[in-house]
Short mmCIF file of C-alpha atoms in Angstrom, two decimals:
data_model
loop_
_atom_site.label_atom_id
_atom_site.label_comp_id
_atom_site.label_asym_id
_atom_site.label_seq_id
_atom_site.Cartn_x
_atom_site.Cartn_y
_atom_site.Cartn_z
CA MET Z 1 122.71 129.89 81.21
CA ILE Z 2 125.54 128.54 83.34
CA GLU Z 3 127.87 126.05 81.80
CA GLY Z 4 131.26 124.46 81.69
CA SER Z 5 133.23 124.12 84.88
CA PRO Z 6 132.41 121.94 87.89
CA VAL Z 7 129.65 123.29 90.13
CA PRO Z 8 129.21 121.76 93.58
CA HIS Z 9 125.65 120.54 93.67
CA GLU Z 10 124.35 120.63 97.24
CA PRO Z 11 120.62 119.95 97.53
CA PRO Z 12 118.55 122.08 99.96
CA ILE Z 13 118.36 120.93 103.59
CA TYR Z 14 114.79 119.55 103.37
CA ARG Z 15 115.90 117.37 100.45
CA ARG Z 16 118.83 116.02 102.44
CA ILE Z 17 116.58 115.19 105.37
CA ALA Z 18 114.14 113.48 103.03
CA ASP Z 19 117.07 111.54 101.51
CA ARG Z 20 118.14 110.30 104.96
CA LEU Z 21 114.63 109.24 105.91
CA ARG Z 22 114.18 107.52 102.56
CA GLN Z 23 117.46 105.71 103.08
CA ALA Z 24 116.23 104.53 106.49
CA ILE Z 25 113.11 103.18 104.80
CA LEU Z 26 114.97 101.50 101.95
CA SER Z 27 117.51 99.92 104.30
CA GLY Z 28 114.74 98.44 106.43
CA GLU Z 29 115.64 100.52 109.51
CA LEU Z 30 112.14 102.04 109.22
CA ARG Z 31 109.45 99.60 108.14
CA ASP Z 32 105.98 99.55 106.70
CA GLY Z 33 103.61 101.18 109.19
CA ASP Z 34 106.37 102.75 111.33
CA ARG Z 35 105.88 106.34 112.38
CA LEU Z 36 108.39 108.80 110.89
CA PRO Z 37 109.99 111.47 113.12
CA GLY Z 38 107.45 114.29 113.51
CA GLU Z 39 107.91 117.97 112.66
CA ASN Z 40 108.99 118.80 116.23
CA ALA Z 41 111.58 116.01 116.28
CA LEU Z 42 113.02 117.11 112.93
CA MET Z 43 113.09 120.76 114.05
CA SER Z 44 115.15 120.01 117.14
CA GLU Z 45 117.37 117.38 115.50
CA TYR Z 46 118.34 119.58 112.54
CA GLY Z 47 117.74 123.06 113.95
CA ILE Z 48 115.28 123.94 111.18
CA ALA Z 49 111.98 125.78 110.92
CA ARG Z 50 108.66 123.96 110.99
CA ALA Z 51 108.03 124.77 107.31
CA THR Z 52 111.32 123.06 106.40
CA ALA Z 53 110.46 119.96 108.44
CA ARG Z 54 107.09 119.87 106.75
CA GLN Z 55 108.75 120.14 103.33
CA ALA Z 56 111.02 117.19 104.11
CA LEU Z 57 108.06 115.00 105.04
CA ALA Z 58 106.09 116.26 102.03
CA VAL Z 59 108.80 114.93 99.72
CA LEU Z 60 108.28 111.41 101.03
CA ILE Z 61 104.50 111.74 100.98
CA ASN Z 62 104.63 112.95 97.39
CA GLU Z 63 106.79 110.03 96.42
CA GLY Z 64 104.24 107.65 97.91
CA VAL Z 65 106.60 106.10 100.48
CA ALA Z 66 104.93 107.84 103.45
CA VAL Z 67 101.36 108.69 104.25
CA PRO Z 68 99.97 111.27 106.72
CA LYS Z 69 97.31 110.12 109.17
CA ARG Z 70 95.12 112.91 110.46
CA GLY Z 71 96.21 114.13 113.87
CA SER Z 72 98.65 111.31 114.34
CA GLY Z 73 101.75 111.88 112.20
CA VAL Z 74 103.36 110.53 109.08
CA TYR Z 75 103.83 106.81 108.57
CA VAL Z 76 105.94 104.65 106.29
CA ARG Z 77 103.89 103.37 103.44
CA GLN Z 78 106.29 100.92 102.06
CA PHE Z 79 105.36 98.76 99.18
CA ARG Z 80 107.82 97.16 96.88
CA PRO Z 81 106.69 98.61 93.58
CA ILE Z 82 105.53 96.24 90.91
CA ARG Z 83 107.90 96.30 87.96
CA ARG Z 84 105.75 96.00 84.90
CA HIS Z 85 107.72 95.11 81.78
CA GLY Z 86 106.03 96.54 78.70
CA SER Z 87 107.54 94.62 75.85
CA ARG Z 88 108.93 91.55 77.60
CA ARG Z 89 105.71 90.59 79.34
CA LEU Z 90 103.76 90.63 76.12
CA ALA Z 91 106.23 88.54 74.18
CA ARG Z 92 104.60 85.75 72.26
CA GLU Z 93 106.62 83.17 74.26
CA GLN Z 94 104.83 84.37 77.37
CA TRP Z 95 101.19 83.94 76.45
CA GLY Z 96 101.93 81.46 73.68
CA ALA Z 97 102.98 78.92 76.34
CA GLY Z 98 99.80 79.28 78.38
CA ARG Z 99 101.09 81.61 81.11
CA ALA Z 100 99.21 84.61 82.48
CA ILE Z 101 100.73 87.95 81.52
CA TRP Z 102 100.41 89.21 85.06
CA ASP Z 103 102.73 86.51 86.42
CA SER Z 104 105.77 88.27 85.02
CA ASP Z 105 104.88 91.44 86.91
CA VAL Z 106 104.79 90.29 90.48
CA SER Z 107 107.85 88.07 90.56
CA GLY Z 108 106.22 85.42 92.66
CA ARG Z 109 104.14 87.70 94.89
CA PRO Z 110 100.56 86.51 95.19
CA TYR Z 111 98.02 88.59 93.30
CA THR Z 112 94.30 88.24 93.15
CA VAL Z 113 91.52 89.35 90.86
CA ASP Z 114 89.08 90.47 93.54
CA GLU Z 115 86.51 92.05 91.24
CA LEU Z 116 85.40 90.70 87.89
CA LEU Z 117 82.50 92.04 85.89
CA ILE Z 118 81.86 90.89 82.35
CA ALA Z 119 79.27 92.67 80.23
CA ARG Z 120 78.17 93.34 76.69
CA GLU Z 121 77.75 97.09 76.20
CA PRO Z 122 77.35 99.81 73.60
CA VAL Z 123 80.84 101.08 72.84
CA ALA Z 124 82.06 104.38 74.34
CA GLU Z 125 83.08 106.95 71.78
CA ASP Z 126 86.84 106.87 72.39
CA VAL Z 127 86.96 103.07 72.40
CA GLY Z 128 84.78 102.89 69.29
CA ARG Z 129 87.26 105.02 67.37
CA VAL Z 130 89.93 102.40 68.02
CA LEU Z 131 87.95 99.14 67.82
CA ASP Z 132 85.68 100.24 64.97
CA CYS Z 133 82.47 98.62 66.25
CA ASP Z 134 79.18 99.55 67.96
CA GLU Z 135 79.09 96.90 70.71
CA VAL Z 136 81.82 95.50 72.90
CA TRP Z 137 82.33 92.78 75.46
CA VAL Z 138 84.11 94.31 78.43
CA ARG Z 139 86.02 92.47 81.14
CA ARG Z 140 86.43 94.78 84.16
CA ARG Z 141 88.80 93.59 86.87
CA ARG Z 142 90.43 94.85 89.99
CA TYR Z 143 93.83 93.39 90.84
CA SER Z 144 95.35 93.30 94.30
CA VAL Z 145 98.88 92.41 95.36
CA ASP Z 146 99.76 91.61 98.97
CA GLY Z 147 96.14 92.39 99.84
CA ARG Z 148 96.31 95.89 98.40
CA PRO Z 149 94.31 97.01 95.33
CA VAL Z 150 96.80 98.19 92.73
CA GLN Z 151 95.08 98.18 89.34
CA LEU Z 152 91.69 98.55 87.66
CA ALA Z 153 91.56 97.14 84.15
CA ALA Z 154 88.82 97.13 81.52
CA SER Z 155 89.50 95.01 78.43
CA HIS Z 156 87.24 95.79 75.49
CA PHE Z 157 86.66 93.38 72.58
CA PRO Z 158 84.51 93.90 69.48
CA ALA Z 159 81.33 91.99 70.41
CA ALA Z 160 81.00 90.28 67.05
CA LEU Z 161 84.54 88.95 67.32
CA VAL Z 162 84.25 87.18 70.68
CA GLU Z 163 80.51 86.39 70.95
CA GLY Z 164 79.94 82.93 72.41
CA THR Z 165 83.64 82.33 73.19
CA PRO Z 166 85.43 81.92 76.55
CA VAL Z 167 86.49 85.59 76.27
CA THR Z 168 82.97 86.39 77.53
CA THR Z 169 83.20 84.00 80.49
CA PRO Z 170 85.08 84.22 83.81
CA ASP Z 171 87.56 81.45 83.00
CA THR Z 172 89.23 82.21 79.70
CA GLY Z 173 91.43 79.09 79.83
CA ALA Z 174 95.17 78.56 79.46
CA GLY Z 175 96.95 81.58 77.97
CA GLY Z 176 93.97 83.84 78.65
CA VAL Z 177 92.24 86.11 76.18
CA TYR Z 178 95.21 86.42 73.81
CA ALA Z 179 95.39 82.65 73.35
CA ARG Z 180 91.62 82.65 72.69
CA LEU Z 181 91.99 85.43 70.11
CA ARG Z 182 94.68 83.27 68.50
CA ASP Z 183 92.23 80.30 68.45
CA LEU Z 184 89.79 82.59 66.60
CA GLY Z 185 92.45 83.42 64.02
CA HIS Z 186 93.07 86.92 65.42
CA ALA Z 187 96.31 86.46 67.36
CA PRO Z 188 97.76 89.80 68.48
CA VAL Z 189 101.00 90.56 66.65
CA HIS Z 190 101.54 94.15 67.71
CA PHE Z 191 100.78 96.26 70.78
CA THR Z 192 100.62 100.00 71.36
CA GLU Z 193 100.61 101.37 74.88
CA GLU Z 194 99.70 104.98 75.60
CA VAL Z 195 100.75 106.13 79.05
CA ARG Z 196 99.44 109.15 80.93
CA ALA Z 197 99.35 110.25 84.55
CA ARG Z 198 96.63 112.24 86.28
CA MET Z 199 94.80 112.56 89.57
CA PRO Z 200 92.18 109.84 90.11
CA ALA Z 201 88.45 110.33 89.73
CA PRO Z 202 86.66 109.90 93.08
CA GLU Z 203 85.43 106.37 92.28
CA GLU Z 204 88.90 105.33 91.13
CA ALA Z 205 90.42 106.61 94.38
CA ALA Z 206 87.79 104.68 96.32
CA ARG Z 207 88.24 101.41 94.43
CA LEU Z 208 92.03 101.60 94.69
CA ARG Z 209 91.89 102.90 98.29
CA LEU Z 210 94.32 105.69 97.40
CA PRO Z 211 95.50 108.12 100.05
CA ALA Z 212 94.76 111.75 99.11
CA GLY Z 213 97.33 113.20 96.75
CA THR Z 214 98.26 109.94 95.02
CA PRO Z 215 98.09 110.12 91.23
CA VAL Z 216 97.24 107.25 88.92
CA ILE Z 217 98.98 106.02 85.81
CA GLU Z 218 96.59 105.32 82.96
CA VAL Z 219 97.76 102.86 80.32
CA CYS Z 220 95.65 102.27 77.21
CA ARG Z 221 96.90 99.23 75.40
CA THR Z 222 95.66 98.30 71.94
CA ALA Z 223 96.31 94.82 70.54
CA PHE Z 224 96.49 94.53 66.75
CA ALA Z 225 96.11 91.34 64.71
CA ALA Z 226 98.00 90.66 61.50
CA GLY Z 227 96.48 92.96 58.87
CA GLY Z 228 96.20 95.78 61.38
CA ALA Z 229 92.73 95.29 62.89
CA ALA Z 230 92.50 96.32 66.56
CA VAL Z 231 91.17 93.29 68.46
CA GLU Z 232 91.38 94.52 72.05
CA LEU Z 233 91.64 97.80 73.94
CA ASN Z 234 92.57 97.52 77.61
CA LYS Z 235 92.26 100.61 79.82
CA MET Z 236 94.33 100.19 82.95
CA ILE Z 237 94.32 102.53 85.94
CA MET Z 238 97.23 101.93 88.32
CA ASP Z 239 98.10 103.27 91.76
CA ALA Z 240 101.16 105.35 90.77
CA ALA Z 241 102.88 104.57 94.08
CA SER Z 242 102.69 100.83 93.33
CA TYR Z 243 104.13 100.72 89.83
CA VAL Z 244 107.27 101.15 87.82
CA LEU Z 245 106.66 100.63 84.12
CA GLN Z 246 109.65 99.38 82.19
CA TYR Z 247 110.05 99.48 78.42
CA ASP Z 248 113.01 98.03 76.57
CA PHE Z 249 113.85 98.69 72.96
CA ASP Z 250 116.79 98.63 70.61
CA ALA Z 251 118.27 101.64 68.86
CA MET B 1 81.04 88.85 90.99
CA ILE B 2 78.55 89.80 88.28
CA GLU B 3 79.01 88.26 84.91
CA GLY B 4 77.52 87.18 81.63
CA SER B 5 74.49 89.05 80.39
CA PRO B 6 74.35 92.63 79.10
CA VAL B 7 74.41 95.29 81.83
CA PRO B 8 73.50 98.86 80.86
CA HIS B 9 76.44 100.98 81.96
CA GLU B 10 75.28 104.47 82.81
CA PRO B 11 77.98 106.67 84.39
CA PRO B 12 77.00 108.96 87.30
CA ILE B 13 75.60 112.40 86.47
CA TYR B 14 78.77 114.35 87.35
CA ARG B 15 80.69 112.12 84.91
CA ARG B 16 78.20 112.80 82.14
CA ILE B 17 78.41 116.56 82.73
CA ALA B 18 82.21 116.33 82.69
CA ASP B 19 81.99 114.31 79.45
CA ARG B 20 79.87 117.04 77.82
CA LEU B 21 82.18 119.82 78.92
CA ARG B 22 85.21 117.84 77.75
CA GLN B 23 83.53 117.29 74.40
CA ALA B 24 82.95 121.06 74.12
CA ILE B 25 86.66 121.58 74.76
CA LEU B 26 87.80 118.90 72.32
CA SER B 27 85.47 120.13 69.59
CA GLY B 28 86.81 123.67 69.93
CA GLU B 29 83.49 125.10 71.13
CA LEU B 30 85.31 126.04 74.34
CA ARG B 31 88.88 127.21 73.84
CA ASP B 32 92.08 127.68 75.77
CA GLY B 33 91.50 130.33 78.46
CA ASP B 34 87.69 130.27 78.17
CA ARG B 35 85.75 130.21 81.42
CA LEU B 36 83.78 127.02 82.05
CA PRO B 37 80.18 127.23 83.37
CA GLY B 38 80.37 127.85 87.13
CA GLU B 39 78.83 125.76 89.90
CA ASN B 40 75.69 127.90 89.96
CA ALA B 41 75.20 127.63 86.20
CA LEU B 42 75.61 123.83 86.30
CA MET B 43 73.24 123.54 89.29
CA SER B 44 70.43 125.34 87.50
CA GLU B 45 71.08 123.80 84.10
CA TYR B 46 71.11 120.19 85.36
CA GLY B 47 69.08 120.53 88.58
CA ILE B 48 71.93 119.13 90.67
CA ALA B 49 73.47 119.87 94.06
CA ARG B 50 76.51 122.11 94.43
CA ALA B 51 78.67 119.13 95.44
CA THR B 52 77.76 117.37 92.19
CA ALA B 53 78.60 120.44 90.10
CA ARG B 54 81.91 120.68 91.93
CA GLN B 55 82.62 117.00 91.23
CA ALA B 56 81.99 117.51 87.51
CA LEU B 57 84.46 120.39 87.38
CA ALA B 58 86.95 118.44 89.53
CA VAL B 59 87.04 115.68 86.90
CA LEU B 60 88.28 118.14 84.27
CA ILE B 61 90.71 119.78 86.69
CA ASN B 62 92.12 116.37 87.62
CA GLU B 63 92.55 115.50 83.98
CA GLY B 64 94.52 118.69 83.46
CA VAL B 65 92.17 120.18 80.84
CA ALA B 66 90.81 122.83 83.21
CA VAL B 67 92.39 124.93 85.93
CA PRO B 68 90.72 126.79 88.82
CA LYS B 69 91.64 130.43 89.36
CA ARG B 70 91.09 131.63 92.89
CA GLY B 71 87.83 133.51 93.29
CA SER B 72 87.25 133.65 89.57
CA GLY B 73 86.10 130.26 88.32
CA VAL B 74 87.41 127.35 86.30
CA TYR B 75 89.09 127.92 82.96
CA VAL B 76 89.96 125.75 80.01
CA ARG B 77 93.59 124.79 80.13
CA GLN B 78 93.87 123.32 76.74
CA PHE B 79 97.14 122.12 75.50
CA ARG B 80 97.52 119.61 72.76
CA PRO B 81 99.49 116.94 74.58
CA ILE B 82 102.89 116.06 73.25
CA ARG B 83 102.91 112.52 71.93
CA ARG B 84 106.25 111.08 72.87
CA HIS B 85 107.07 107.88 70.98
CA GLY B 86 109.31 105.68 73.07
CA SER B 87 110.78 103.25 70.60
CA ARG B 88 110.24 105.05 67.30
CA ARG B 89 111.89 108.31 68.37
CA LEU B 90 115.04 106.54 69.46
CA ALA B 91 115.43 104.51 66.30
CA ARG B 92 118.92 104.60 64.90
CA GLU B 93 117.61 106.14 61.64
CA GLN B 94 116.50 109.13 63.67
CA TRP B 95 119.70 110.22 65.36
CA GLY B 96 121.90 108.40 62.83
CA ALA B 97 120.87 110.94 60.20
CA GLY B 98 121.67 113.97 62.35
CA ARG B 99 118.19 114.81 63.57
CA ALA B 100 117.31 115.81 67.11
CA ILE B 101 115.28 113.23 69.00
CA TRP B 102 112.92 115.88 70.27
CA ASP B 103 111.80 116.83 66.75
CA SER B 104 109.69 113.73 66.44
CA ASP B 105 107.79 114.66 69.59
CA VAL B 106 106.38 118.01 68.73
CA SER B 107 105.27 117.41 65.15
CA GLY B 108 106.41 120.77 63.92
CA ARG B 109 105.52 122.79 67.01
CA PRO B 110 108.34 125.09 68.07
CA TYR B 111 110.18 123.99 71.18
CA THR B 112 112.97 125.70 73.02
CA VAL B 113 115.65 124.72 75.48
CA ASP B 114 115.29 127.69 77.82
CA GLU B 115 117.61 126.46 80.55
CA LEU B 116 120.89 124.66 80.03
CA LEU B 117 123.38 123.90 82.76
CA ILE B 118 126.37 121.66 82.11
CA ALA B 119 128.52 120.52 85.03
CA ARG B 120 130.97 117.89 86.15
CA GLU B 121 129.81 116.45 89.48
CA PRO B 122 130.31 113.59 91.92
CA VAL B 123 127.76 110.96 90.99
CA ALA B 124 124.57 110.53 93.04
CA GLU B 125 124.13 107.09 94.55
CA ASP B 126 121.24 105.90 92.38
CA VAL B 127 122.90 107.11 89.17
CA GLY B 128 126.24 105.61 90.21
CA ARG B 129 124.65 102.19 90.55
CA VAL B 130 123.66 102.33 86.88
CA LEU B 131 126.61 104.16 85.31
CA ASP B 132 129.28 102.49 87.47
CA CYS B 133 131.50 105.56 87.96
CA ASP B 134 132.35 108.19 90.59
CA GLU B 135 132.09 111.35 88.51
CA VAL B 136 129.61 112.36 85.82
CA TRP B 137 129.07 115.12 83.33
CA VAL B 138 125.47 116.27 83.61
CA ARG B 139 123.47 118.23 81.05
CA ARG B 140 120.42 119.78 82.76
CA ARG B 141 117.82 121.31 80.47
CA ARG B 142 114.35 122.72 80.64
CA TYR B 143 112.23 122.31 77.51
CA SER B 144 109.28 124.51 76.62
CA VAL B 145 106.68 124.06 73.90
CA ASP B 146 104.42 126.89 72.78
CA GLY B 147 106.05 129.02 75.48
CA ARG B 148 105.12 126.61 78.26
CA PRO B 149 107.69 124.62 80.28
CA VAL B 150 106.93 120.94 79.82
CA GLN B 151 110.02 118.94 80.75
CA LEU B 152 113.10 118.99 82.96
CA ALA B 153 115.84 116.63 81.82
CA ALA B 154 119.20 115.72 83.32
CA SER B 155 121.46 113.56 81.14
CA HIS B 156 124.31 111.92 83.04
CA PHE B 157 127.46 110.56 81.34
CA PRO B 158 130.44 108.81 82.95
CA ALA B 159 132.98 111.68 83.18
CA ALA B 160 135.90 109.62 81.91
CA LEU B 161 133.93 108.64 78.82
CA VAL B 162 133.03 112.13 77.57
CA GLU B 163 135.80 114.33 79.02
CA GLY B 164 136.96 116.93 76.50
CA THR B 165 134.27 116.06 73.93
CA PRO B 166 131.34 118.15 72.62
CA VAL B 167 129.08 116.24 75.06
CA THR B 168 130.41 118.64 77.72
CA THR B 169 129.69 121.77 75.66
CA PRO B 170 126.42 123.58 74.83
CA ASP B 171 126.45 122.68 71.13
CA THR B 172 126.83 118.92 70.77
CA GLY B 173 126.70 119.06 66.97
CA ALA B 174 124.60 117.18 64.39
CA GLY B 175 122.82 114.17 65.86
CA GLY B 176 123.44 115.34 69.41
CA VAL B 177 124.97 113.35 72.24
CA TYR B 178 124.13 109.94 70.77
CA ALA B 179 126.00 110.71 67.57
CA ARG B 180 128.96 111.89 69.68
CA LEU B 181 128.88 108.68 71.73
CA ARG B 182 128.93 106.83 68.41
CA ASP B 183 132.01 108.88 67.34
CA LEU B 184 133.64 107.72 70.59
CA GLY B 185 132.91 104.09 69.75
CA HIS B 186 130.08 103.81 72.29
CA ALA B 187 126.98 104.08 70.11
CA PRO B 188 123.81 103.25 72.07
CA VAL B 189 122.28 100.00 70.83
CA HIS B 190 119.65 99.45 73.52
CA PHE B 191 117.47 101.63 75.72
CA THR B 192 115.56 100.96 78.91
CA GLU B 193 112.92 103.41 80.08
CA GLU B 194 111.49 103.25 83.58
CA VAL B 195 108.29 105.24 83.98
CA ARG B 196 106.74 106.41 87.25
CA ALA B 197 104.24 109.07 88.25
CA ARG B 198 104.21 111.11 91.45
CA MET B 199 103.44 114.56 92.78
CA PRO B 200 106.18 117.09 92.02
CA ALA B 201 108.73 118.34 94.52
CA PRO B 202 108.24 122.08 95.22
CA GLU B 203 111.16 123.14 93.00
CA GLU B 204 109.92 120.93 90.15
CA ALA B 205 106.46 122.49 90.39
CA ALA B 206 108.05 125.94 90.30
CA ARG B 207 110.32 125.24 87.33
CA LEU B 208 107.49 123.63 85.34
CA ARG B 209 104.94 126.26 86.53
CA LEU B 210 102.51 123.48 87.44
CA PRO B 211 99.08 124.33 88.81
CA ALA B 212 98.43 122.72 92.23
CA GLY B 213 97.36 119.10 91.95
CA THR B 214 99.20 118.31 88.72
CA PRO B 215 101.38 115.20 88.91
CA VAL B 216 104.59 114.62 87.01
CA ILE B 217 105.74 111.67 84.96
CA GLU B 218 109.31 110.64 85.71
CA VAL B 219 111.13 108.73 82.99
CA CYS B 220 114.60 107.34 83.67
CA ARG B 221 116.17 106.27 80.42
CA THR B 222 119.39 104.29 80.31
CA ALA B 223 121.33 103.96 77.05
CA PHE B 224 123.50 100.85 76.66
CA ALA B 225 126.36 100.39 74.22
CA ALA B 226 127.22 97.07 72.55
CA GLY B 227 128.68 94.86 75.26
CA GLY B 228 126.16 96.13 77.79
CA ALA B 229 127.90 99.15 79.35
CA ALA B 230 125.52 101.94 80.39
CA VAL B 231 126.73 105.12 78.66
CA GLU B 232 123.99 107.58 79.60
CA LEU B 233 121.26 107.95 82.19
CA ASN B 234 118.67 110.62 81.47
CA LYS B 235 116.21 111.58 84.22
CA MET B 236 113.22 113.35 82.75
CA ILE B 237 110.46 115.06 84.72
CA MET B 238 107.40 115.87 82.62
CA ASP B 239 104.24 117.87 83.26
CA ALA B 240 101.75 114.97 83.24
CA ALA B 241 99.05 117.15 81.66
CA SER B 242 101.33 117.85 78.68
CA TYR B 243 102.36 114.34 77.73
CA VAL B 244 101.16 111.08 76.29
CA LEU B 245 103.93 108.49 76.16
CA GLN B 246 103.55 105.93 73.42
CA TYR B 247 105.35 102.60 73.24
CA ASP B 248 105.04 100.19 70.34
CA PHE B 249 106.20 96.61 70.36
CA ASP B 250 105.52 93.33 68.61
CA ALA B 251 104.11 90.21 70.22
#
């Protein structure tokens, strides 16, 4: 344990190189799709070993701002991350006024639902524990922003609750599924989000077109109606390089 | 787009095998450190190809509940994840009464701070943008639970704000740094948490003893005093396999 007096804190050389390259990306000097300096260029510029040059590039690859292409080098993979506001975006004012929740995420950037599959299914065990039912209606979507798939989402509803309503159809109407749950007398009043991170399953990596080594963030959100009944469980799988999740709360 | 009528939803065989093995782990039939059935055993039991057996095991490895040991097989890496409550754990009642925030995370499991480094430093650019100062006091800790490192944390405070106070010493006293900020007239009233996931930097992987292929969750928490001044920025790096982050909020 070291403590107390000032300690100069100099990061290792590969970190400082990564910092400079990152700065070049953030400042716009290097842009999306540009090739980063290769290992040989870094070795001669900084007088470092190949392993050190590789480490510097690995930092940026790990952070998701660069991507290696086999036999060709490392390229900028710039993508302004989507800032997803946990509490603010779900505020009653948001969906209560007929707006889509997603709108608040992309700050004007166009997004598309490019896959939509709606089905009635037997409930999976983990979902059944939360929703307390045997059958569910599931809305599976893939969302893309700027032409890039960023999120897979699967909203589950107790089948008996939403049978025959617009929740089971492609167009759920103004305010979306939460406004429809409100129409049914089951307006969500409370949300719980559980957040994990892990490596993607192969089909998740394929559907999100993830470069190797990119983790996903998994968010399971449960919506509760007054009285405490869970009325929706939404499993979301997000490209970790595309998202910053923000949560605000008071002390 | 497929929609409307019931669609039977049968996951692929490797998923179903992974589900069974996971169930055996969760039920306690297979325990921490036990060897999972190998590729050969799965091939003969289920009549599947080696690639399929490998995929099934990869699912569990990716989820962090199993870990491969070179030349020896795949073993259960069970660890009851730490449920970290975002809003509840930071409630004023918690630290206001002299309790440590961390206590609410581990539900009685022993945790230790096994690294503590306290230093006064020039502020890094990203932290300086938030804390609006040139020098910071930083408290760097490593936390372990059940003998396993799970989190690296670096709390930054504007140097001028905390100079000469217990915030700059190992023992911060009852209620910790937030109670001391309160004593100074800068009690936190609002928190923002930004959550990302990425692969670890090499030194993070080493300090957290992460198996290859395990991502980290990065949480940057900013504490704001009344009036809106940022009084602390805490950068936390967590073993993604060890954590579930939970956030609760009302509609």
